[in-house]
Amino acid sequence: MEEIKNQIESLREELHDHNYRYYILDDPIISDYEFDQRLKKLQNLEEQYPNFADPNSPSQRVGGGVTKSFETVPHKYPMYSLSNTYSKEELIQWEERLRKTLGEEARIDYTCELKFDGASISLSYEKGALIKAITRGDGVQGDNITTNVKTIKTIPLKLKGNYPAFFEIRGEILLPWEGFNKMNEERAALGEPLYRNPRNTASGSLKLQDSRVVAQRPLSCFLYSLAGENLSVSTQFEALQKAREWGFKVPDSAQLVDSIDAVFDFITSWEEKRKSLPYEIDGIVIKVNSLFQQEELGFTAKAPRWAMAYKYKAEQASTCLNGIHYQVGRTGAITPVAQLEPVLISGTTVKRASLHNADQIEKLDIRIGDTVYVEKGGEIIPKITGVDTQNRGHSEDRVVFIENCPECFSPLKREKGEAQHYCINELSCPPQQIGKIQHFIGRKAMDIEGLGGETVCLLYKEGLLSNIADLYDLKKEQILPIERMAEKSVANLLEGIEKSKAKPFAKVLFGLGIRYVGETVAKKLAKEFKSIDRLAEASLESLIHTEEIGDRIAQSVVTYFASPQNQLQIEALKNHGLQMESIQIEQDFHEAFVGKKFVVSGVFETFSREELKVEIEYLGGKIASSVSSKTDYLVAGEGMGPSKKEKAEKLGVVILDEKSYLAFKQKPS
Ligand code: AMP
Ligand code: ZN
C-alpha cells in the first residue's frame, strides 16, 4: 500500500511540474501525448485507491464536479475597486494628494502594471495548496467557485519554493484572444450568436455549473496582488516577483519606476503596444510601490488611495440611427442590427452596429433618428454605447422589439433566462432552412465542391431545395434552366454532391446542425456511439456520462432525435447512402508523429489539406488550427500567409514544405 501511495504522490508531483512548465514557463519537456498517458495512469490509480484522494490532484484539472448554486462566502480581506482616470492631469493631482500624507520630500516609487480585462478572483492557499477561489462579488463577499477555478491550468494547485503558510492572492481570470476567437468560430459554425467580448465570456464561463465545460474554456489567470499577514515582502514589485517564484503566472510587463513622469512614459509606451497583446487590457494600474507607504495612505470606502487606474479611451464617434434590421440566424436566433449613417472610426467606415438583444434596446431606450455613440473597442462588431439625450428622436419612434419573425412572421419566443429571441418555425422559416443547408455543405461539414452558399439560395428560391436531404434528389434537368447555371457547373455540382456520400459519419453528424453539436462534439459522439441509430436511441444519462458532453448538449441531442421531422430526414439521408456509421480505422502510429502538434496551411500538389490532416491524425499526430509556442511542425503548402511563416520561424517551429513532409513521413518509425 505504501508503495502505491508513493507512486500516486510522485505521479502527482511530476504532473504538477509538467503543468507548470507548459502553462507558466511555456517550456514543456514532454509531449502532450506523454502527459496524457501519465495523467491517465494517475486517474486509474486514483479510481482504484480512492482512500488516497487529493482535492488538489492534477486530475482535478479536467473538471467533473457540478455546482448547482454557488455558495456566497465572505472575503477575509475585502476586495476593493480602483479609482480611475482618463487624464494625466489627474495623475499629477493624485501625486499631490499622496504627498500631503507622505510628505513633500518623500521618495515615491510606483509599480506600473497592465490592467487586465477579465473577472477578478481571490485565491486562498494553505500550506501551498489552493483551498478556495472566490469572485469579487460586492467586495465584501463573493461566490465560491473553487471547483471551476481548479480547471484553469495557469492557476497552480500546489505551490513551489518558499511560500507563506497562509495567504490570499488576487488576480484576473481572462480569455486570451486566440481562445476567444476559436470559441466564436465554433459558435458561428453552430449558428449561435457570437460572444461579445472576452471579459463577459470569461466571467460567464466561471459561473457555469458543469466544471467539465469550464475545463474546456481556454481561460488563463494573471496574478497581481498579495494579501495576508507576515508575508515578508515590503514592496508591490517584490510581491509580484515572489508570486512568480511560487509558481503563479505574473506577466513581466510590470515595471518599477521612480517618478510620475516615468509613469507617463509607461502609459505612452503601451498606448499602441497594447493592441498587439494576445489578451485584452483596458488600461494601466499604477500602485505606490512601498507597502509601508500604502499602509499610511489607506483606503477610501471604495478603493485604495495608493493605486490608480489609467484607462485608455476607446475610439468612439457619434452618428444617426437610421433604422433597425433584424437578422435571423440558422438556429432562428434574432439579432437586432442598428443601421447607421456611415461614420469613420479609427480608419474604417462603420455602417452597422450590433444591438445584441431586446434588453439592450430597452436599456438604451433608443429611438429611430437618435444621435448615438458608437464604439469600436475590443468588440468584434462595433457597439452602441449610448444616446445623445440632448438630441433625442421622437418618442413615438421608440424602438419596440418585434414580436414576429421578419422573414416568416411566426411569433418569436424567448426562453426563461435567455437573452435572445428565437423564431420557432424551425422547419419552414426561409433563413433557417437556407442556413441549415449552407451549414451542411460548408467546409467543416460535408465540404461539397461545386456548391456554394449563393447557389443554395438560388435553388431554394426555385423551390428545388428545402432541406438537406433534397440535395440528393437534384437532377440535371431541373437545375439547367436556372439562370447562370452552365452545363459544366451543374455537372460539378452534382458530382460534388455525389462524392459527399463518402464523407465520414462525424462530418455528417456535424452537418445536421444539431444545436450545440460543434465539430469537436460531433467527432466525440461519432466515436463513442459509432452509429446514428445508437446515438438516436441514447438516453439522456448515457449522453451526459460521455466524456466532454454536458447537460446542455445531451438535452439538445435528445430533443433533436425526438422530432419526427428530423427522423424522416435522417431516414432519407440513409436511403441516399450517406455514412451513418463510424468506420473503425486501425491507427498506425508513427513515432515521429505521436503526440506532436501539427499546423497545416496552404495548398499542396499531391494531396488535399483535408487528406493531409487525416493522415497526420492517423499516424498519431495532433492538428492545431494556428501556430503557437506549442506547435511542433508547420506543414506549409503554396500560398501560405507570410505572417504565419514569420510567427513559426520566431517560435522555432519546424517548417516542412510538401517535399520535406513526404521525406519526413518516409523516415523509418
Ligand atoms: P474597476 O473594475 O474598473 O473598478 O477596476 C478594478 C479592477 O481592475 C480590479 O477589481 C481588478 O479586477 C482589475 N485589475 C486588472 N488588472 C489589475 C492590476 N494589475 N492590479 C489591480 N487590479 C487589476
Ligand atoms: Zn422565421
XYZ file of C-alpha atoms in Angstrom, residues 2-657:
656
model
C 2.775 2.367 0.951
C 4.263 1.720 -2.450
C 1.046 2.640 -4.245
C 0.771 5.794 -2.196
C 4.289 6.782 -3.149
C 3.624 6.053 -6.777
C 0.497 8.202 -6.754
C 2.261 11.023 -4.999
C 5.249 11.056 -7.257
C 2.983 10.999 -10.333
C 1.095 13.971 -8.960
C 4.253 15.869 -8.267
C 5.561 15.123 -11.710
C 2.326 16.236 -13.380
C 2.171 19.457 -11.355
C 5.641 20.204 -12.568
C 4.890 19.456 -16.218
C 1.810 21.594 -15.955
C 3.928 24.443 -14.569
C 6.471 24.070 -17.353
C 3.805 24.032 -20.023
C 1.489 26.800 -18.834
C 3.681 29.135 -16.831
C 7.128 28.774 -18.341
C 5.838 27.878 -21.784
C 8.657 25.383 -21.956
C 7.392 21.785 -21.840
C 9.848 18.915 -21.655
C 7.472 16.092 -22.538
C 4.949 15.786 -25.362
C 1.216 16.218 -24.808
C 0.867 12.564 -25.585
C 3.210 11.530 -22.796
C 1.482 13.942 -20.436
C -1.905 12.428 -21.232
C -0.556 8.935 -20.700
C 0.710 9.831 -17.255
C -2.492 11.623 -16.351
C -4.497 8.549 -17.371
C -2.277 6.384 -15.237
C -2.869 8.672 -12.269
C -6.613 8.731 -12.876
C -6.698 4.945 -12.950
C -4.759 4.656 -9.721
C -6.962 7.257 -8.038
C -10.039 5.380 -9.120
C -8.649 2.132 -7.775
C -7.459 3.624 -4.497
C -9.958 6.302 -3.513
C -8.533 6.453 0.008
C -5.550 8.353 -1.398
C -7.746 11.069 -2.908
C -6.415 14.625 -3.015
C -8.646 17.602 -3.844
C -5.613 19.258 -5.462
C -4.522 16.369 -7.606
C -3.653 17.294 -11.223
C -6.571 15.062 -12.202
C -8.897 17.814 -10.926
C -7.943 19.882 -13.963
C -10.368 18.071 -16.228
C -13.295 19.017 -14.017
C -16.145 16.759 -13.066
C -17.834 18.497 -10.173
C -21.160 20.177 -10.840
C -22.204 23.164 -8.732
C -25.923 23.834 -8.811
C -25.689 27.096 -6.961
C -22.558 28.834 -5.780
C -22.206 29.432 -2.080
C -21.702 33.055 -1.003
C -18.732 33.465 1.288
C -17.128 36.492 2.951
C -13.704 37.725 1.887
C -11.119 37.611 4.614
C -9.626 40.839 3.213
C -12.102 42.990 1.279
C -11.649 43.290 -2.482
C -11.651 46.944 -3.382
C -12.226 48.514 -6.734
C -9.825 51.062 -8.221
C -10.194 54.807 -8.664
C -9.758 55.569 -12.295
C -8.942 58.390 -14.614
C -8.544 59.141 -18.302
C -6.231 62.077 -17.876
C -2.626 62.663 -16.993
C -3.512 65.894 -15.152
C -5.489 63.860 -12.676
C -2.499 61.630 -12.119
C -0.454 64.682 -11.222
C -3.190 65.751 -8.799
C -3.185 62.258 -7.376
C 0.518 62.502 -6.644
C -0.058 65.843 -4.935
C -2.599 64.163 -2.674
C -0.132 61.371 -1.930
C 2.455 63.942 -0.912
C 0.055 65.521 1.555
C 0.145 62.272 3.517
C 3.634 61.014 2.771
C 5.427 64.367 2.921
C 6.620 66.717 0.205
C 10.111 65.273 0.197
C 9.168 61.613 0.366
C 10.551 59.314 -2.260
C 7.648 57.652 -4.053
C 8.271 54.730 -6.374
C 5.466 53.280 -8.438
C 4.781 49.858 -9.855
C 3.120 50.191 -13.242
C 1.061 47.195 -14.326
C -1.279 46.360 -17.144
C -4.950 46.412 -16.244
C -6.124 43.027 -17.415
C -9.699 42.994 -18.570
C -11.348 39.919 -17.154
C -13.008 38.784 -13.935
C -11.242 39.337 -10.639
C -10.614 36.423 -8.359
C -9.252 35.890 -4.878
C -7.372 32.650 -4.277
C -6.542 31.271 -0.831
C -3.582 28.976 -0.289
C -2.874 26.989 2.798
C 0.401 25.113 3.148
C 0.970 25.602 -0.543
C -2.351 24.119 -1.680
C -5.197 26.026 -3.308
C -8.115 25.809 -0.910
C -10.566 28.428 -2.089
C -11.355 30.672 -5.056
C -13.881 33.468 -4.579
C -15.220 36.013 -7.061
C -15.105 39.685 -6.164
C -18.877 39.892 -5.703
C -19.623 43.126 -3.884
C -16.096 43.249 -2.489
C -17.158 42.071 0.969
C -18.453 38.684 -0.090
C -18.338 36.717 -3.302
C -19.169 33.336 -4.810
C -17.165 30.253 -4.041
C -16.181 28.943 -7.470
C -13.275 26.727 -6.407
C -14.366 23.668 -8.405
C -14.414 25.626 -11.632
C -11.222 27.523 -10.929
C -9.271 24.309 -10.392
C -9.703 23.536 -14.071
C -7.764 26.663 -15.102
C -4.356 25.351 -15.971
C -2.397 28.533 -15.249
C -3.583 28.509 -11.632
C -1.271 26.356 -9.519
C -2.964 23.749 -7.347
C 0.319 23.262 -5.478
C 2.974 25.921 -4.978
C 6.720 25.830 -5.291
C 9.530 27.392 -3.279
C 9.298 29.233 -0.005
C 5.714 30.414 0.365
C 3.902 31.654 3.500
C 1.768 29.119 5.343
C -1.403 31.046 4.608
C -2.102 33.885 2.221
C -4.502 35.169 -0.397
C -3.591 36.253 -3.857
C -5.684 38.333 -6.239
C -5.709 38.267 -9.960
C -7.733 38.419 -13.090
C -9.179 35.463 -14.948
C -9.256 36.235 -18.615
C -9.749 34.743 -22.019
C -6.912 35.461 -24.443
C -7.911 36.489 -27.971
C -6.851 33.252 -29.592
C -9.117 31.136 -27.419
C -11.934 33.653 -27.609
C -11.804 33.753 -31.403
C -11.750 29.994 -31.542
C -14.824 29.783 -29.328
C -16.545 32.241 -31.631
C -15.593 30.282 -34.722
C -17.316 27.320 -33.136
C -20.322 29.480 -32.259
C -20.504 30.709 -35.840
C -20.356 27.142 -37.115
C -23.205 26.320 -34.746
C -25.221 29.271 -35.974
C -25.321 30.719 -32.478
C -24.983 34.449 -31.765
C -21.324 35.283 -31.185
C -19.821 36.027 -27.792
C -19.396 39.766 -27.487
C -16.112 40.176 -25.742
C -13.535 38.147 -23.844
C -14.352 39.731 -20.496
C -18.016 38.759 -20.359
C -17.256 35.365 -21.788
C -14.621 34.770 -19.114
C -16.881 35.738 -16.243
C -19.779 33.809 -17.764
C -17.582 30.729 -18.014
C -16.725 30.887 -14.327
C -20.373 30.644 -13.400
C -21.109 27.544 -15.459
C -22.444 24.707 -13.358
C -20.516 21.935 -15.045
C -16.798 22.197 -14.345
C -16.037 19.862 -17.256
C -17.297 22.555 -19.588
C -15.230 25.182 -17.780
C -12.184 22.936 -18.217
C -12.565 23.259 -21.961
C -12.704 27.030 -21.964
C -9.251 28.396 -22.762
C -9.152 30.581 -19.642
C -5.990 31.965 -18.131
C -5.216 33.804 -14.898
C -2.736 36.596 -14.177
C -1.964 37.481 -10.590
C -1.247 40.970 -9.276
C -1.519 41.307 -5.522
C -0.937 39.512 -2.239
C -2.947 39.758 0.943
C -2.124 38.255 4.320
C -0.024 38.660 7.428
C 3.736 38.245 7.792
C 4.299 37.820 4.102
C 7.845 39.184 4.408
C 7.579 41.407 1.389
C 7.930 45.172 1.605
C 7.010 46.377 -1.860
C 4.435 45.638 -4.539
C 7.122 44.872 -7.084
C 8.677 42.359 -4.741
C 5.265 40.782 -4.192
C 4.967 40.216 -7.929
C 8.391 38.604 -8.061
C 7.603 36.376 -5.097
C 4.315 35.266 -6.618
C 6.189 34.351 -9.768
C 8.644 32.277 -7.738
C 5.817 30.383 -6.075
C 4.541 29.281 -9.466
C 1.937 31.901 -10.395
C 1.561 33.450 -13.794
C 2.723 37.053 -13.430
C 3.416 38.739 -16.754
C 6.757 40.506 -16.846
C 5.189 43.655 -18.276
C 5.113 45.250 -14.807
C 7.707 47.944 -14.316
C 9.113 49.698 -11.276
C 9.605 53.453 -11.816
C 10.671 56.345 -9.607
C 8.629 59.309 -10.825
C 5.256 60.272 -12.224
C 6.998 61.246 -15.485
C 8.244 57.712 -15.840
C 4.657 56.558 -15.222
C 3.611 58.683 -18.213
C 6.297 57.028 -20.337
C 4.945 53.634 -19.361
C 1.400 54.713 -20.281
C 2.532 56.095 -23.627
C 4.588 53.050 -24.453
C 1.539 50.771 -24.058
C -0.875 53.024 -25.933
C -0.083 51.287 -29.231
C 1.629 48.140 -27.976
C -1.498 47.033 -26.145
C -3.235 46.417 -29.448
C -0.877 43.583 -30.260
C -1.093 41.855 -26.881
C -2.566 38.342 -27.042
C -5.203 39.397 -24.488
C -7.191 42.500 -23.755
C -6.256 45.239 -21.307
C -8.348 48.303 -20.601
C -5.672 50.471 -19.084
C -2.727 50.686 -16.739
C -2.721 50.318 -12.952
C -0.302 52.489 -11.033
C 0.453 51.471 -7.456
C 2.599 53.135 -4.803
C 5.362 50.577 -4.529
C 6.185 50.661 -0.821
C 3.752 48.618 1.259
C 4.667 50.772 4.216
C 3.537 53.889 2.325
C 0.437 52.005 1.167
C -0.475 51.400 4.775
C -0.050 55.060 5.602
C -2.309 56.054 2.748
C -5.063 53.533 3.449
C -8.416 53.228 1.716
C -11.488 55.273 0.923
C -14.835 53.496 1.262
C -14.392 52.007 -2.175
C -10.790 51.991 -3.270
C -7.203 52.151 -2.084
C -5.727 55.667 -2.033
C -2.371 54.247 -3.126
C -3.493 52.975 -6.532
C -4.964 54.492 -9.644
C -6.193 53.018 -12.894
C -5.417 54.972 -16.029
C -7.863 53.969 -18.756
C -7.282 54.318 -22.460
C -10.099 55.979 -24.328
C -11.974 53.672 -26.647
C -12.304 55.060 -30.133
C -15.806 56.392 -30.433
C -17.909 58.556 -32.729
C -21.477 59.811 -32.866
C -23.848 59.308 -35.752
C -27.526 58.975 -36.618
C -29.513 55.783 -36.120
C -31.402 55.316 -39.381
C -33.190 52.115 -38.590
C -33.002 48.619 -37.196
C -32.709 45.460 -39.183
C -33.483 42.093 -37.613
C -31.329 39.195 -38.729
C -32.490 35.611 -38.468
C -29.743 33.048 -37.944
C -29.633 29.378 -38.864
C -30.953 28.385 -35.454
C -33.640 31.063 -35.551
C -31.795 33.439 -33.208
C -32.850 37.025 -33.867
C -30.155 39.700 -33.776
C -31.124 43.365 -33.992
C -28.608 45.334 -36.034
C -28.522 49.134 -35.992
C -28.351 50.753 -39.426
C -26.204 53.844 -39.032
C -25.395 56.899 -41.039
C -21.881 55.877 -42.170
C -19.194 57.241 -39.861
C -15.424 56.919 -39.709
C -13.966 55.278 -36.584
C -10.233 54.601 -36.349
C -9.815 54.375 -40.080
C -12.818 52.255 -41.059
C -16.303 53.229 -42.129
C -18.932 51.885 -39.780
C -22.488 51.464 -41.091
C -23.863 48.880 -38.734
C -23.598 48.111 -35.059
C -24.899 45.252 -33.031
C -27.709 45.928 -30.599
C -27.435 42.369 -29.252
C -30.962 41.760 -27.948
C -34.189 43.217 -26.653
C -32.766 44.054 -23.229
C -30.056 46.167 -24.762
C -32.576 48.111 -26.847
C -34.707 48.728 -23.813
C -31.750 49.784 -21.728
C -30.717 52.373 -24.296
C -34.335 53.470 -24.772
C -33.312 54.018 -28.330
C -35.399 55.853 -30.971
C -35.036 55.954 -34.727
C -33.390 59.268 -35.619
C -31.397 59.366 -32.377
C -27.800 60.502 -32.363
C -25.956 57.548 -30.921
C -22.398 56.951 -29.708
C -20.635 54.130 -31.459
C -17.527 52.481 -30.119
C -15.076 50.114 -31.657
C -13.258 48.688 -28.705
C -12.279 45.142 -28.011
C -15.528 44.001 -29.585
C -15.589 42.305 -32.938
C -18.629 44.232 -34.060
C -18.932 47.938 -33.210
C -21.424 48.655 -30.476
C -23.690 51.468 -29.449
C -22.682 52.690 -26.028
C -25.170 55.467 -25.515
C -27.590 58.005 -26.873
C -27.132 61.760 -27.032
C -30.039 62.691 -24.780
C -29.849 66.381 -25.767
C -30.761 65.376 -29.235
C -33.442 62.725 -28.986
C -35.534 61.297 -31.762
C -39.310 61.401 -31.333
C -40.747 59.326 -28.552
C -43.247 57.797 -30.977
C -40.225 56.411 -32.823
C -39.163 54.472 -29.754
C -37.938 51.066 -30.832
C -40.183 48.214 -29.798
C -38.698 44.793 -30.295
C -40.500 42.809 -32.969
C -42.903 40.084 -31.915
C -42.918 38.165 -35.179
C -40.168 36.801 -37.333
C -39.336 39.338 -40.070
C -38.992 36.501 -42.574
C -41.782 34.047 -41.849
C -43.988 36.069 -39.477
C -44.164 33.307 -36.878
C -44.315 34.542 -33.314
C -40.942 34.832 -31.599
C -40.099 33.100 -28.366
C -37.694 33.920 -25.626
C -36.784 31.169 -23.166
C -36.523 31.955 -19.478
C -33.007 33.033 -18.631
C -32.031 33.591 -22.251
C -31.305 36.967 -23.736
C -32.073 36.043 -27.307
C -35.410 35.824 -29.083
C -35.870 32.885 -31.422
C -38.148 32.200 -34.372
C -39.547 28.802 -33.510
C -40.631 27.957 -37.032
C -37.558 25.831 -37.473
C -38.881 23.817 -40.382
C -40.179 26.432 -42.751
C -38.611 29.775 -41.889
C -36.583 30.583 -45.035
C -33.343 31.909 -43.493
C -33.304 28.969 -41.093
C -33.865 26.469 -43.886
C -31.274 28.083 -46.125
C -28.849 28.466 -43.221
C -29.151 24.787 -42.356
C -28.367 23.723 -45.906
C -25.473 26.165 -46.095
C -24.125 24.783 -42.867
C -24.416 21.220 -44.155
C -22.455 21.904 -47.337
C -19.876 24.053 -45.524
C -16.164 23.418 -45.471
C -16.088 21.932 -41.983
C -19.126 19.744 -42.590
C -19.722 17.962 -45.927
C -17.489 20.329 -47.882
C -19.418 19.874 -51.108
C -17.360 21.018 -54.048
C -19.095 22.968 -56.780
C -21.872 24.179 -54.494
C -21.719 27.498 -52.651
C -23.981 29.441 -50.334
C -25.308 31.650 -53.145
C -26.357 28.688 -55.235
C -28.148 27.221 -52.247
C -30.190 30.440 -52.037
C -30.953 30.271 -55.718
C -32.032 26.632 -55.626
C -34.096 27.353 -52.537
C -35.896 30.208 -54.255
C -36.573 27.986 -57.241
C -38.234 25.524 -54.928
C -35.724 22.773 -55.633
C -34.284 22.612 -52.138
C -35.934 22.962 -48.781
C -33.860 20.677 -46.602
C -30.546 18.878 -46.753
C -31.978 15.587 -47.973
C -33.341 17.376 -51.072
C -29.752 17.905 -52.226
C -29.533 14.258 -53.126
C -32.666 14.392 -55.282
C -31.430 17.224 -57.503
C -31.492 16.401 -61.209
C -29.551 17.970 -64.012
C -32.713 18.833 -65.988
C -34.079 20.743 -63.028
C -31.017 22.868 -62.483
C -30.006 23.640 -66.066
C -32.845 26.027 -66.874
C -31.920 28.215 -63.922
C -30.128 31.398 -64.806
C -26.346 31.419 -64.509
C -26.170 27.660 -64.421
C -23.891 26.422 -67.154
C -23.722 22.762 -68.097
C -20.246 22.411 -66.686
C -21.069 23.932 -63.300
C -24.158 21.765 -62.982
C -22.027 18.697 -63.635
C -19.530 19.812 -60.987
C -22.268 20.460 -58.521
C -23.855 17.058 -58.969
C -20.503 15.362 -58.786
C -19.692 17.191 -55.564
C -22.982 16.087 -54.057
C -22.395 12.500 -55.123
C -18.915 12.492 -53.632
C -20.204 13.804 -50.312
C -21.894 10.465 -49.738
C -18.498 9.107 -48.797
C -17.826 11.740 -46.131
C -17.262 10.204 -42.697
C -20.071 9.930 -40.201
C -18.649 12.612 -37.892
C -18.895 15.177 -40.709
C -22.482 14.161 -41.454
C -23.349 14.442 -37.794
C -21.833 17.915 -37.562
C -23.588 18.854 -40.802
C -27.013 18.033 -39.362
C -26.685 21.235 -37.361
C -27.916 19.873 -34.052
C -27.836 22.714 -31.611
C -24.606 22.859 -29.550
C -23.083 19.985 -31.529
C -19.964 21.567 -32.964
C -17.172 19.892 -34.833
C -15.394 18.522 -31.773
C -18.564 17.303 -30.107
C -19.656 15.609 -33.343
C -16.350 13.775 -33.528
C -16.692 12.712 -29.931
C -20.255 11.458 -30.375
C -19.376 9.616 -33.575
C -16.513 7.915 -31.816
C -18.489 6.960 -28.725
C -21.796 5.936 -30.245
C -20.488 4.695 -33.577
C -23.764 4.954 -35.496
C -26.665 7.317 -35.913
C -29.073 4.638 -34.726
C -27.246 4.132 -31.476
C -26.958 7.858 -30.969
C -30.653 8.347 -31.659
C -31.508 5.754 -29.040
C -29.077 7.049 -26.442
C -30.666 8.110 -23.181
C -30.015 11.474 -21.593
C -27.999 9.715 -18.857
C -25.707 7.855 -21.187
C -25.073 11.039 -23.128
C -24.271 13.003 -20.002
C -21.901 10.264 -18.915
C -19.945 10.640 -22.108
C -16.702 12.484 -21.584
C -16.894 16.166 -22.571
C -20.658 16.100 -23.078
C -22.547 18.339 -20.671
C -26.254 18.576 -19.823
C -26.967 21.187 -22.415
C -25.540 19.236 -25.337
C -27.080 15.981 -24.127
C -30.514 17.554 -23.876
C -30.194 19.071 -27.305
C -29.257 15.736 -28.894
C -32.216 14.021 -27.271
C -34.592 16.764 -28.425
C -33.244 16.597 -31.938
C -33.807 12.884 -32.362
C -37.234 13.050 -30.755
C -38.572 15.153 -33.608
C -40.466 13.130 -36.248
C -39.310 15.514 -38.996
C -35.706 15.005 -38.083
C -36.236 11.252 -38.028
C -37.683 11.403 -41.532
C -34.790 13.473 -42.744
C -32.267 11.028 -41.333
C -34.119 8.129 -42.972
C -33.934 9.970 -46.283
C -30.212 10.642 -45.907
C -29.653 6.993 -45.055
C -31.526 5.906 -48.149
C -29.343 8.174 -50.226
C -26.341 6.279 -48.946
C -24.650 8.759 -46.620
C -22.253 7.457 -43.988
C -24.225 6.900 -40.821
C -21.674 4.775 -39.012
C -18.101 5.294 -37.913
C -15.658 3.212 -39.805
C -13.160 1.719 -37.440
C -9.741 2.567 -38.658
C -6.800 0.883 -37.103
C -4.370 3.598 -36.279
C -0.864 3.079 -37.435
C 1.301 5.130 -35.147
C 4.468 6.609 -36.485
C 6.945 7.532 -33.809
C 7.829 10.863 -35.344
C 4.146 11.862 -35.265
C 2.862 10.581 -31.937
C 1.792 13.409 -29.673
C 3.290 16.081 -31.901
C 1.276 19.163 -32.806
C 0.943 19.995 -36.477
C -0.437 23.046 -38.196
C -1.352 22.656 -41.857
C -1.513 25.650 -44.130
C -1.596 26.497 -47.835
C -2.328 24.155 -50.747
C -0.478 21.059 -51.862
C 0.076 19.302 -55.143
C -0.206 15.653 -54.254
C -2.869 15.742 -51.562
C -5.627 17.997 -50.286
C -5.378 19.728 -46.947
C -8.121 17.519 -45.538
C -6.349 14.357 -46.656
C -3.167 15.543 -45.069
C -4.903 16.225 -41.769
C -6.477 12.771 -41.758
C -3.109 11.228 -42.449
C -1.384 13.124 -39.653
C -4.026 12.073 -37.162
C -3.866 8.520 -38.435
C -0.148 8.456 -37.756
C -0.697 9.736 -34.227
C -0.159 13.480 -34.661
C -2.456 16.245 -33.482
C -3.843 19.036 -35.606
C -3.983 22.586 -34.303
C -5.537 25.483 -36.160
C -2.945 28.138 -35.511
C 0.749 28.365 -34.822
C 1.718 28.822 -31.184
C 4.663 28.015 -28.997
C 3.147 24.552 -28.573
C 3.329 23.767 -32.279
C 5.963 21.241 -33.342
C 5.581 21.283 -37.124
C 4.104 23.630 -39.658
C 3.356 21.817 -42.900
C 3.440 24.650 -45.386
C 1.924 24.452 -48.844
C 1.767 27.049 -51.570
C 0.177 30.375 -50.799
C 0.569 30.281 -47.034
C 0.421 33.749 -45.460
C 3.826 35.291 -44.692
C 2.781 36.219 -41.152
C 2.180 32.572 -40.270
C 5.600 31.666 -41.540
C 7.211 34.516 -39.683
C 5.495 33.528 -36.466
C 6.579 29.913 -36.886
C 10.146 30.974 -37.521
C 10.140 33.213 -34.495
C 8.860 30.418 -32.282
C 11.335 27.933 -33.675
C 8.621 25.683 -35.152
C 9.966 23.249 -37.745
C 8.588 24.171 -41.167
C 8.044 21.336 -43.636
C 7.178 22.032 -47.251
